[in-house]
CSV table of C-alpha atoms and ligand atoms in Angstrom, one decimal:
chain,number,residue,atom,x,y,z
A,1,UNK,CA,0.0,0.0,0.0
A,2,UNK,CA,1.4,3.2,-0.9
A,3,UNK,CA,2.1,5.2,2.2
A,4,UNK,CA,1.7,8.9,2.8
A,5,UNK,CA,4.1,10.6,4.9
A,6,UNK,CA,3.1,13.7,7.0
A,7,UNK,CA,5.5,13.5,9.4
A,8,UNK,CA,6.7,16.6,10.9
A,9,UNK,CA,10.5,16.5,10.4
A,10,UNK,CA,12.9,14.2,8.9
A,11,UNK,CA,10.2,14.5,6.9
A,12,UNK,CA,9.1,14.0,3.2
A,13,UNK,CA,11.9,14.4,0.3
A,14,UNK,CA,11.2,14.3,-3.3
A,15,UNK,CA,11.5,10.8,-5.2
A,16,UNK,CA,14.5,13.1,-7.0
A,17,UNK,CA,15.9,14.1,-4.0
A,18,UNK,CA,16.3,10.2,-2.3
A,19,UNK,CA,17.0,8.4,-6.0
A,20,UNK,CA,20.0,10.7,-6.7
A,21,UNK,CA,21.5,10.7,-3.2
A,22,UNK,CA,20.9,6.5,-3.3
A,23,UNK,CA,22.8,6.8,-6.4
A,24,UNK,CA,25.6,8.9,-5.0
A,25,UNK,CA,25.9,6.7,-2.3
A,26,UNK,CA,26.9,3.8,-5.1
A,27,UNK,CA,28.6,6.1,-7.1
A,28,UNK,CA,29.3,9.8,-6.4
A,29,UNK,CA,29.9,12.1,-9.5
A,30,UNK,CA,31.5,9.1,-11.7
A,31,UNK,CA,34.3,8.9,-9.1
A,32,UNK,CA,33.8,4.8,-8.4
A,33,UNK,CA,33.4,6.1,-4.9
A,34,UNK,CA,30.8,5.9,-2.9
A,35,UNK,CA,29.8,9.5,-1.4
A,36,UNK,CA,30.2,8.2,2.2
A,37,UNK,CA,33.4,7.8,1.3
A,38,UNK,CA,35.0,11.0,-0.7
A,39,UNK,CA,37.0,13.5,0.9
A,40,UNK,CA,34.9,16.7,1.4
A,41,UNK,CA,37.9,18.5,0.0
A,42,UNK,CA,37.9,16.7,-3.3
A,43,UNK,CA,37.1,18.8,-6.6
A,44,UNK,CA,33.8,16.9,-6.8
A,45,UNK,CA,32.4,18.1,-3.6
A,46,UNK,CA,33.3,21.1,-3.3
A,47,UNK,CA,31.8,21.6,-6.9
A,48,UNK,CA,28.7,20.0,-4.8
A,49,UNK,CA,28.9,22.8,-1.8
A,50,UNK,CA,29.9,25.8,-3.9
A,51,UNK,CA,26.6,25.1,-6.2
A,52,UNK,CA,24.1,24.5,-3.3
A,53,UNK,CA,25.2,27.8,-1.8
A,54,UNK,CA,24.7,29.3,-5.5
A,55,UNK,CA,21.5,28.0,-5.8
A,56,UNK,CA,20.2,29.0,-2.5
A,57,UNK,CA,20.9,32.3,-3.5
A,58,UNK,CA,19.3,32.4,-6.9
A,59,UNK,CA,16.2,30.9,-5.8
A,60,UNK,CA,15.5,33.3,-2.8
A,61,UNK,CA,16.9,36.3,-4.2
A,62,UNK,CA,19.7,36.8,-2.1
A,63,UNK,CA,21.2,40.4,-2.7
A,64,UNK,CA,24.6,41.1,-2.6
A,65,UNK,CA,26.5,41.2,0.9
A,66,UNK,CA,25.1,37.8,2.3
A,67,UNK,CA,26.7,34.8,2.5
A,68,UNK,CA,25.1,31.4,3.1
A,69,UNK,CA,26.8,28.7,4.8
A,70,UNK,CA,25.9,25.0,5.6
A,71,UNK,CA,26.3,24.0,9.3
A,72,UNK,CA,26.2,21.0,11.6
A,73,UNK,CA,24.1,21.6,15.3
A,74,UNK,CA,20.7,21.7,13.7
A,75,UNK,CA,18.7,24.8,14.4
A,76,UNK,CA,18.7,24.3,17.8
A,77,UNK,CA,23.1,25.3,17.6
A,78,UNK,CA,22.0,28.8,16.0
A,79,UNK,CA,19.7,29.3,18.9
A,80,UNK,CA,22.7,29.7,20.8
A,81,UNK,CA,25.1,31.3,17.6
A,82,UNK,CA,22.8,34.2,16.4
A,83,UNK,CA,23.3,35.7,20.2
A,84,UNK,CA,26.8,34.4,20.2
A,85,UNK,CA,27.4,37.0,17.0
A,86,UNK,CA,24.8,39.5,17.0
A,87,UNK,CA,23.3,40.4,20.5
A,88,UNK,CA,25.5,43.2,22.1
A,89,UNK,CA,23.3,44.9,24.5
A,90,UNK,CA,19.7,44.0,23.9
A,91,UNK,CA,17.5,41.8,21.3
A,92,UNK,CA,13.7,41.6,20.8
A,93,UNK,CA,12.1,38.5,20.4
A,94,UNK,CA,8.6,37.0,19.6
A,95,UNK,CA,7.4,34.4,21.7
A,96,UNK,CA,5.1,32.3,18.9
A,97,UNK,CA,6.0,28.7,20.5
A,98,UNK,CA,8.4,25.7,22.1
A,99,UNK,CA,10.9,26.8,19.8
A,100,UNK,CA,10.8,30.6,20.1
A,101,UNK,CA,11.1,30.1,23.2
A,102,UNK,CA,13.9,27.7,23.2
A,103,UNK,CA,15.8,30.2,21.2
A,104,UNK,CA,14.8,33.0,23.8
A,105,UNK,CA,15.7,30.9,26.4
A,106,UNK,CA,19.8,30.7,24.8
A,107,UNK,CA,19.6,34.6,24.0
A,108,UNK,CA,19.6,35.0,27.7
A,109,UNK,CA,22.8,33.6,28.3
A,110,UNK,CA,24.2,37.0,26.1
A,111,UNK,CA,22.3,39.8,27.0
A,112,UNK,CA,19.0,41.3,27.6
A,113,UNK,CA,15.8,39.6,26.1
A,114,UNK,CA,12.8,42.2,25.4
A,115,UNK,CA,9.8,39.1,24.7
A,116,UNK,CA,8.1,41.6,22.5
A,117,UNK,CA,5.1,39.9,22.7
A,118,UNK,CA,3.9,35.9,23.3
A,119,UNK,CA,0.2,33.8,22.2
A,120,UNK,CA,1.6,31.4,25.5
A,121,UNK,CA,-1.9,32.4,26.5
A,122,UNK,CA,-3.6,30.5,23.9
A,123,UNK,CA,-1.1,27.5,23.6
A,124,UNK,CA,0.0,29.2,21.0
A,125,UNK,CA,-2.6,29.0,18.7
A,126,UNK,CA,-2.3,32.7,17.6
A,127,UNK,CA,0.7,35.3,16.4
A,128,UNK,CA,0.3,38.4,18.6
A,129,UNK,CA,0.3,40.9,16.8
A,130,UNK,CA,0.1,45.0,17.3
A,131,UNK,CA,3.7,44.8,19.4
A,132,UNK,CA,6.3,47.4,19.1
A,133,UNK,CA,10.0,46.4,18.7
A,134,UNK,CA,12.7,48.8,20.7
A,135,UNK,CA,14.5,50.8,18.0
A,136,UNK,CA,17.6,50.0,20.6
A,137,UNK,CA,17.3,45.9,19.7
A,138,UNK,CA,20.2,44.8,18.1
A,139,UNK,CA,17.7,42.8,16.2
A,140,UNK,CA,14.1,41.1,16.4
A,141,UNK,CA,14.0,37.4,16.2
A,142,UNK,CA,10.7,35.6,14.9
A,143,UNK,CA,10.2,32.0,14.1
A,144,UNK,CA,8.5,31.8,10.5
A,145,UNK,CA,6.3,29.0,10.8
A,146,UNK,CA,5.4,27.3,14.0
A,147,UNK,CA,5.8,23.5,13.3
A,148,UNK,CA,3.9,22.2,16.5
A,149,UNK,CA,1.4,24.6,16.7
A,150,UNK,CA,0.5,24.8,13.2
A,151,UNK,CA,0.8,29.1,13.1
A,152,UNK,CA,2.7,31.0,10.2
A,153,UNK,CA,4.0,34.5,9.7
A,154,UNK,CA,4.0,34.5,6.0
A,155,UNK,CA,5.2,37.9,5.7
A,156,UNK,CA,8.4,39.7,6.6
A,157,UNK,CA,7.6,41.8,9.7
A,158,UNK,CA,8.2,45.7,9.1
A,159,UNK,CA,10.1,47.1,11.9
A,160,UNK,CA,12.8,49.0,12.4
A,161,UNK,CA,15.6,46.9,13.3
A,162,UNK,CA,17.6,43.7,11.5
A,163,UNK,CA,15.0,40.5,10.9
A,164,UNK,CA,16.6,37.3,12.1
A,165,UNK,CA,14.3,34.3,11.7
A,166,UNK,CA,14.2,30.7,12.9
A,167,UNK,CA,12.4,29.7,8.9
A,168,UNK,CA,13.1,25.5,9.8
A,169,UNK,CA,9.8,24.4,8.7
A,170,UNK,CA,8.9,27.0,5.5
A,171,UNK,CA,12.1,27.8,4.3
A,172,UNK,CA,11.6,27.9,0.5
A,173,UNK,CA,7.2,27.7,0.8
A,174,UNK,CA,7.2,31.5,-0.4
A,175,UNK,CA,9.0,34.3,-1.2
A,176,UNK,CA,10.9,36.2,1.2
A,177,UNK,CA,12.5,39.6,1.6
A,178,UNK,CA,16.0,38.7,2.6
A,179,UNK,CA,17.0,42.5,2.2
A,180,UNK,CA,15.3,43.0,5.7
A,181,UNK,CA,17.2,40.3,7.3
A,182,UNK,CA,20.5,40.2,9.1
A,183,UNK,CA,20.3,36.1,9.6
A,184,UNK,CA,17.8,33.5,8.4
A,185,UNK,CA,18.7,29.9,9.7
A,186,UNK,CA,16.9,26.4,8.7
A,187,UNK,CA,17.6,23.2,9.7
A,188,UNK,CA,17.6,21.2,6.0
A,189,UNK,CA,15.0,18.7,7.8
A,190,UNK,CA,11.9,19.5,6.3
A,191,UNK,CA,12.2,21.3,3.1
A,192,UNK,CA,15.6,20.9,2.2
A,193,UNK,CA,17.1,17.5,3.0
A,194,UNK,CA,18.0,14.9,5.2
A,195,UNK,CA,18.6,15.7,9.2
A,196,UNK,CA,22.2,16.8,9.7
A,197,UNK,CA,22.6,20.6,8.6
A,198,UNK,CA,21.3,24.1,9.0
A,199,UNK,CA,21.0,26.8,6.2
A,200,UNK,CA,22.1,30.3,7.6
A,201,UNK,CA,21.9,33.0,5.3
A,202,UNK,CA,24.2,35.9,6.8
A,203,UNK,CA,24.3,39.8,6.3
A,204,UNK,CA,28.3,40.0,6.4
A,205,UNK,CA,27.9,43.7,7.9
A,206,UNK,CA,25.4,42.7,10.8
A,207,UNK,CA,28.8,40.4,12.4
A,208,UNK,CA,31.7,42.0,13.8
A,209,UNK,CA,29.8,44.7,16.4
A,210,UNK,CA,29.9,42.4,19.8
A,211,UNK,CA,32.2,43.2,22.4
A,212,UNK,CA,32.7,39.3,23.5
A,213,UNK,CA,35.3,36.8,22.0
A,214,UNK,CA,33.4,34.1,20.1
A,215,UNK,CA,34.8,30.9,20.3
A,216,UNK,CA,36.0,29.5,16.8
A,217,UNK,CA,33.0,27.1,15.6
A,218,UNK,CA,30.5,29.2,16.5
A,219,UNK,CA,31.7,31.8,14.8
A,220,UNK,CA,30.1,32.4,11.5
A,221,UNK,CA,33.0,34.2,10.0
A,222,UNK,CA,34.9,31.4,10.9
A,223,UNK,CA,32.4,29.3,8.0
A,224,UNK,CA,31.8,32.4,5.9
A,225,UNK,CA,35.9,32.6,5.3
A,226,UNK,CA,36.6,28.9,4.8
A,227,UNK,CA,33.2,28.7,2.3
A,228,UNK,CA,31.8,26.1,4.9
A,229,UNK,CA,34.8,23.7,4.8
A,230,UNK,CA,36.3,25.2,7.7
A,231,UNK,CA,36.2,21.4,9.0
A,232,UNK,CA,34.2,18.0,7.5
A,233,UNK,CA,30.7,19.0,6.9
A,234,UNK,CA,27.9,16.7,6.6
A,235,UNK,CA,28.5,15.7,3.3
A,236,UNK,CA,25.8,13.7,2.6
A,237,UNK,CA,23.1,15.6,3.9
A,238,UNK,CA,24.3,18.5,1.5
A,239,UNK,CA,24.7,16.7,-1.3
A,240,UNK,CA,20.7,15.8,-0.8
A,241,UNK,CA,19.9,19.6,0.0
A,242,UNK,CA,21.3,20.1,-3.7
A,243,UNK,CA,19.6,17.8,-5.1
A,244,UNK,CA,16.8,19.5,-3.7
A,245,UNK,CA,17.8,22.9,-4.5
A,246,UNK,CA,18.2,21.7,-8.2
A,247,UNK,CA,14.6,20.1,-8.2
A,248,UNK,CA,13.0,23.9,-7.0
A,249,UNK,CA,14.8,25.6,-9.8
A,250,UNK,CA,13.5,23.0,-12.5
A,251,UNK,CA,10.1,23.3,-11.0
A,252,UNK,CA,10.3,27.1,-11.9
A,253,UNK,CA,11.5,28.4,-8.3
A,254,UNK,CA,9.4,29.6,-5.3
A,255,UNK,CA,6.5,31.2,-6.6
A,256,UNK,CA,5.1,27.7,-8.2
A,257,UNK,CA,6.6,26.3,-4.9
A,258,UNK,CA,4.2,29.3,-3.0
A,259,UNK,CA,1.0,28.4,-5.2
A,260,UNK,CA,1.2,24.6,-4.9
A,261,UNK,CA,1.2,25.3,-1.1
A,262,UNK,CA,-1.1,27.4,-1.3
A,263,UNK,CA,-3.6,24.8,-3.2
A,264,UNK,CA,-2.8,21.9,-1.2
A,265,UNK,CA,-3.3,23.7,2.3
A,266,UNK,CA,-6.8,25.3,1.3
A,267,UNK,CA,-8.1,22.1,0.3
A,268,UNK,CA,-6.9,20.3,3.6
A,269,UNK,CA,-7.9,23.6,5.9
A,270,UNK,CA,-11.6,23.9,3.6
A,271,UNK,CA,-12.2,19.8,4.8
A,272,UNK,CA,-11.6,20.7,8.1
A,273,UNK,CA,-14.1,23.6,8.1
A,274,UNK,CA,-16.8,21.3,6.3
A,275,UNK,CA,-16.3,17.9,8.2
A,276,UNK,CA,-18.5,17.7,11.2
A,277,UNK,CA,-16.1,15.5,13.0
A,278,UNK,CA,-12.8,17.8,13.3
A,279,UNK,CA,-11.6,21.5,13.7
A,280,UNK,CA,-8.6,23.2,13.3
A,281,UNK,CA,-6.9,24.3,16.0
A,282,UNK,CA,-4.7,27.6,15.0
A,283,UNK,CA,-5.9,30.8,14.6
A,284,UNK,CA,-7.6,31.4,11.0
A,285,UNK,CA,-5.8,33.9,9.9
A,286,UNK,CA,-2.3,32.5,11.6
A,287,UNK,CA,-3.2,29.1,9.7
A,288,UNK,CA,0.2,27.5,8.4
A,289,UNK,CA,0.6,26.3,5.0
A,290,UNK,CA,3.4,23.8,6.3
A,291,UNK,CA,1.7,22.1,9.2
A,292,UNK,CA,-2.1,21.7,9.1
A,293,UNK,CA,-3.0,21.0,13.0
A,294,UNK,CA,-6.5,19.9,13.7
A,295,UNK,CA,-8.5,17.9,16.2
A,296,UNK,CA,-11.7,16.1,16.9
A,297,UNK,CA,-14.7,18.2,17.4
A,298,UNK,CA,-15.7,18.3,21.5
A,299,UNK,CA,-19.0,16.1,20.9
A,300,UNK,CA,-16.6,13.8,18.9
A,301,UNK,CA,-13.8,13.5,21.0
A,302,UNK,CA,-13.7,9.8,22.5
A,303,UNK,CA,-13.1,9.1,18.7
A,304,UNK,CA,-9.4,10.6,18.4
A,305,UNK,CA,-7.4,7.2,18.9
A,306,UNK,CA,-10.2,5.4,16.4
A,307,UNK,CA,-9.0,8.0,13.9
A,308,UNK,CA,-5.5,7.4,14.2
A,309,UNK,CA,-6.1,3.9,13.4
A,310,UNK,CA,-8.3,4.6,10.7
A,311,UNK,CA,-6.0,6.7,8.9
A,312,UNK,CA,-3.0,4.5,9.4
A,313,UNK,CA,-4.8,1.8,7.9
A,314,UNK,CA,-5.3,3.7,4.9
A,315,UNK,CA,-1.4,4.3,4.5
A,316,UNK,CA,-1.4,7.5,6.2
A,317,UNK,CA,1.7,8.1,8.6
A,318,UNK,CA,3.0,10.4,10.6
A,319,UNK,CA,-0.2,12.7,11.6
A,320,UNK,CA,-0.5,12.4,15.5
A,321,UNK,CA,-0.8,15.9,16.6
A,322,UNK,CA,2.7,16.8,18.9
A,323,UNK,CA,2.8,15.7,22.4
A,324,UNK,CA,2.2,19.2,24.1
A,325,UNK,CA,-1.0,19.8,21.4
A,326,UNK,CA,-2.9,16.4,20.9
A,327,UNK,CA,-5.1,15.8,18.1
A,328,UNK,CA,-3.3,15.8,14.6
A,329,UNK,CA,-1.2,17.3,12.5
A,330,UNK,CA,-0.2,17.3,9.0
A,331,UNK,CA,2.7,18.3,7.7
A,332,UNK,CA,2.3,19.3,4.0
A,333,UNK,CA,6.2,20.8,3.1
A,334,UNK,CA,7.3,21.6,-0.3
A,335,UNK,CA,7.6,17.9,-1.5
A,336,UNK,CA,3.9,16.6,-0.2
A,337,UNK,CA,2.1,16.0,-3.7
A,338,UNK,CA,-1.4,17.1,-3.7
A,339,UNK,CA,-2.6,13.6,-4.2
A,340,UNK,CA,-1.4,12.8,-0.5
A,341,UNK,CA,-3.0,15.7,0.5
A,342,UNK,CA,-6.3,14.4,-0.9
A,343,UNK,CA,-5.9,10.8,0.1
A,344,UNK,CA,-5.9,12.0,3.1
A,345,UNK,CA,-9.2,14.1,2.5
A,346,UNK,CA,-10.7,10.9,1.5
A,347,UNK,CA,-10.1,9.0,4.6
A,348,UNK,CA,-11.2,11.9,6.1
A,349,UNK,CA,-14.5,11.5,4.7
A,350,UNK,CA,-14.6,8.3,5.0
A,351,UNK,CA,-14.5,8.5,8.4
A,352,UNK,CA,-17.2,11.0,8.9
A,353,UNK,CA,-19.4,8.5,7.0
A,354,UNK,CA,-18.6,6.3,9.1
A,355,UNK,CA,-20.0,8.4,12.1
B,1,PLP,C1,10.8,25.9,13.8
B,1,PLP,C2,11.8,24.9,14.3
B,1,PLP,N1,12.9,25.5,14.9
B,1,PLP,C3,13.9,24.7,15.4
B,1,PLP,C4,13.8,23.3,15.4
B,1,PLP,C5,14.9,22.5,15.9
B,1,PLP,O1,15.6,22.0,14.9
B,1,PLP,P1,16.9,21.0,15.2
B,1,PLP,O2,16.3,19.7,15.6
B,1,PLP,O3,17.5,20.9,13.8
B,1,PLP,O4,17.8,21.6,16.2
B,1,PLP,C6,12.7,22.7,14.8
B,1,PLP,C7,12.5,21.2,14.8
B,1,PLP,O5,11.5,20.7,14.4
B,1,PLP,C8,11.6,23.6,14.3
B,1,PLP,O6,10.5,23.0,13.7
C-alpha cells in the first residue's frame, strides 16, 4: 500500500531528492566512490557545496552582501550562535511557541531579552500581533512558521531593526525579503534535505559589532571565510539539500513552490471547516501552509485514537498531533504531492461517513 508521509521532520523528500542521493551513495559524481566515502575537500564536492550555496541564493533572491553557509548543530546550535554574534546589549524577540522560546531561552545567556510579545496564553494557537520592537534591539528574532502549533508569519515583519528568523519548517514555501534580514537559519530537515545541517543565510555587515570573544565554531566568520569547509561537513546531507535545491529551480522556483502550497493547504484547511467531526486548532488567519494542526470536534472527541487507526490503515503516517497539542497534525512541506494531500481528504470523509 502506498504510504503517505506527514511527518513533521525528517520529513518528506522528493522521489529526485532520495533516487539521486541513493545513487551517489553507489557512485558519487563518476568517481567509483561511494559519497560516504569521498573527501569533502575533493574537486567533486566542493563543486557539490559551492553550487548548493549558489543555488540558495538564486532561488530566494539573495542580494549582494550575504553569505550562506551549511552547518552542523541543527537549528537548535543557531539558537545559541545568532546571540553568540549579534546580540551586544539587547535583542527583541517574539514568543510564537516551544521553539521561540527555546531560542529565547539561549539569548539569555548573552544579553537582555525584550519578549516583544507571546500567544503562550492561547497555547500558541495565535501570532500576537500589534507589538512594538525597541529601536535599541540589536535585532528582532521571529520563528516563521510554528511546526507544532501549526501558526505561520508569512510575511516579513516591518520594523525598524535587522530580521533574524528561525524559517526551519517554511524555508523555501514562499518568497521572502532577505533585504530586511540580518540572519535566516533552517535546519535542512523539512524542506531541504535529510537531518544533519542548518541553512544560515548571513548579512556580512550585521557580524563584527559584539564586544565578547566568540569561540571558533561558532563563529560564523569562521564558515563564511573557509566557504563552509572550515572542518568535515555533513557531506551527505548537502549533497541531498542540492539535489533538492536543483529540483526547485527546474520546478520554476518559489513562486510555483508558494502556489502549490497554497492549493494543497486550502483544500486540507476547507475539509476541516466542512467535516462535522474535526476542527482546526490555529488561529484562521495564523493558519500554516506547512503544518495543518487539527482535532476532533468536542461532541466527537472519544473518537481521536479510532482515527489514528483509521487513517494509518489507509497508509497515512506520521499525523498524530505533537505531544504538548494532541489531536493531529499534517505536515504538507514543499515535497507533499497534492494527491497525498487528498488521500488524506478521502479518509477523512470516509470517516465521517462512518460516524
Ligand atoms: C521551527 C523549528 N525550529 C527549530 C527546530 C529544531 O531543529 P533541530 O532539531 O535541527 O535543532 C525545529 C525542529 O523541528 C523547528 O521546527
Amino acid at each position: 500500500m502506498k504510504k503517505h508521509n506527514f511527518y513533521a521532520g525528517p520529513s518528506i523528500l522528493s522521489e529526485y531528492t532520495i533516487k539521486n542521493t541513493a545513487a551517489a551513495v553507489e557512485n558519487f559524481a563518476g568517481t567509483g566512490l561511494s559519497l560516504l566515502e569521498v573527501s569533502h575537500r575533493s574537486k567533486e564536492f566542493v563543486a557539490v557545496s559551492d553550487e548548493a550555496r549558489a543555488l540558495v541564493k538564486e532561488l530566494l533572491d539573495v542580494p549582494a552582501g550575504y553569505e550562506v553557509v551549511f552547518l552542523g548543530g541543527g537549528a537548535s546550535m543557531q539558537f545559541c550562535m545568532v546571540p553568540f554574534n549579534l546580540l551586544n546589549k539587547k535583542a527583541s524577540y517574539l514568543d510564537t511557541g516551544t521553539w521561540a522560546s527555546n531560542a529565547i531561552k539561549e539569548a539569555k545567556y548573552f544579553g537582555e531579552v525584550d519578549v516583544v510579545a507571546s500567544s503562550k496564553d492561547a497555547n500558541y494557537t495565535y501570532i500576537p500581533k500589534g507589538y512594538s520592537v525597541p529601536e535599541d534591539s540589536d535585532y528582532f528574532h521571529f520563528t516563521s512558521n510554528n511546526t507544532i502549533f501549526g501558526t505561520e508569519m508569512r510575511y516579513d515583519p516591518d520594523v525598524k531593526v535587522p530580521l533574524v528568523s528561525d524559517m526551519s519548517s517554511d524555508i523555501f514555501s514562499r518568497p521572502i525579503d532577505v533585504s530586511k534580514y540580518a540572519v535566516i537559519y533552517a535546519g535542512a530537515q523539512k524542506n531541504l534535505g535529510p537531518a544533519g545541517v542548518a541553512l544560515v543565510i548571513v548579512r556580512q555587515d550585521a557580524l563584527g559589532h559584539v564586544d565578547r570573544p566568540i569561540p571558533t565554531m561558532l563563529n560564523y566568520n569562521t564558515h563564511i571565510a573557509k566557504e563552509s569547509m572550515f572542518n568535515t561537513p555533513p557531506v551527505l546531507p548537502i549533497y541531498s539539500s542540492l539535489q533538492t535545491l536543483k529540483m526547485y529551480k527546474e520546478l520554476g522556483g518559489i513562486k510555483v513552490l508558494e502556489q502549490r502550497n497554497l492549493d494543497k493547504a486550502a483544500i486540507l484547511y476547507d475539509e476541516i471547516d466542512r467535516n462535522k467531526l474535526f476542527k482546526g486548532t490555529a488561529a484562521v488567519e495564523d493558519r500554516s501552509i506547512m503544518n495543518v494542526c487539527f482535532v476532533m470536534n468536542d461532541e466527537y472527541k472519544e473518537l481521536e485514537a479510532d482515527f489514528n487507526t483509521f487513517a494509518s490503515a489507509a497508509g497515512m503516517v506520521g499525523i498524530k498531533g505533537h505531544r504538548s497539542v494532541g489531536g493531529f497534525r499534517a505536515s504538507i512541506y514543499n515535497a507533499m504531492p497534492k494527491s497525498s494531500v487528498e488521500a488524506l481528504i478521502q479518509v477523512m470523509k470516509d470517516f465521517e461517513n462512518k460516524h
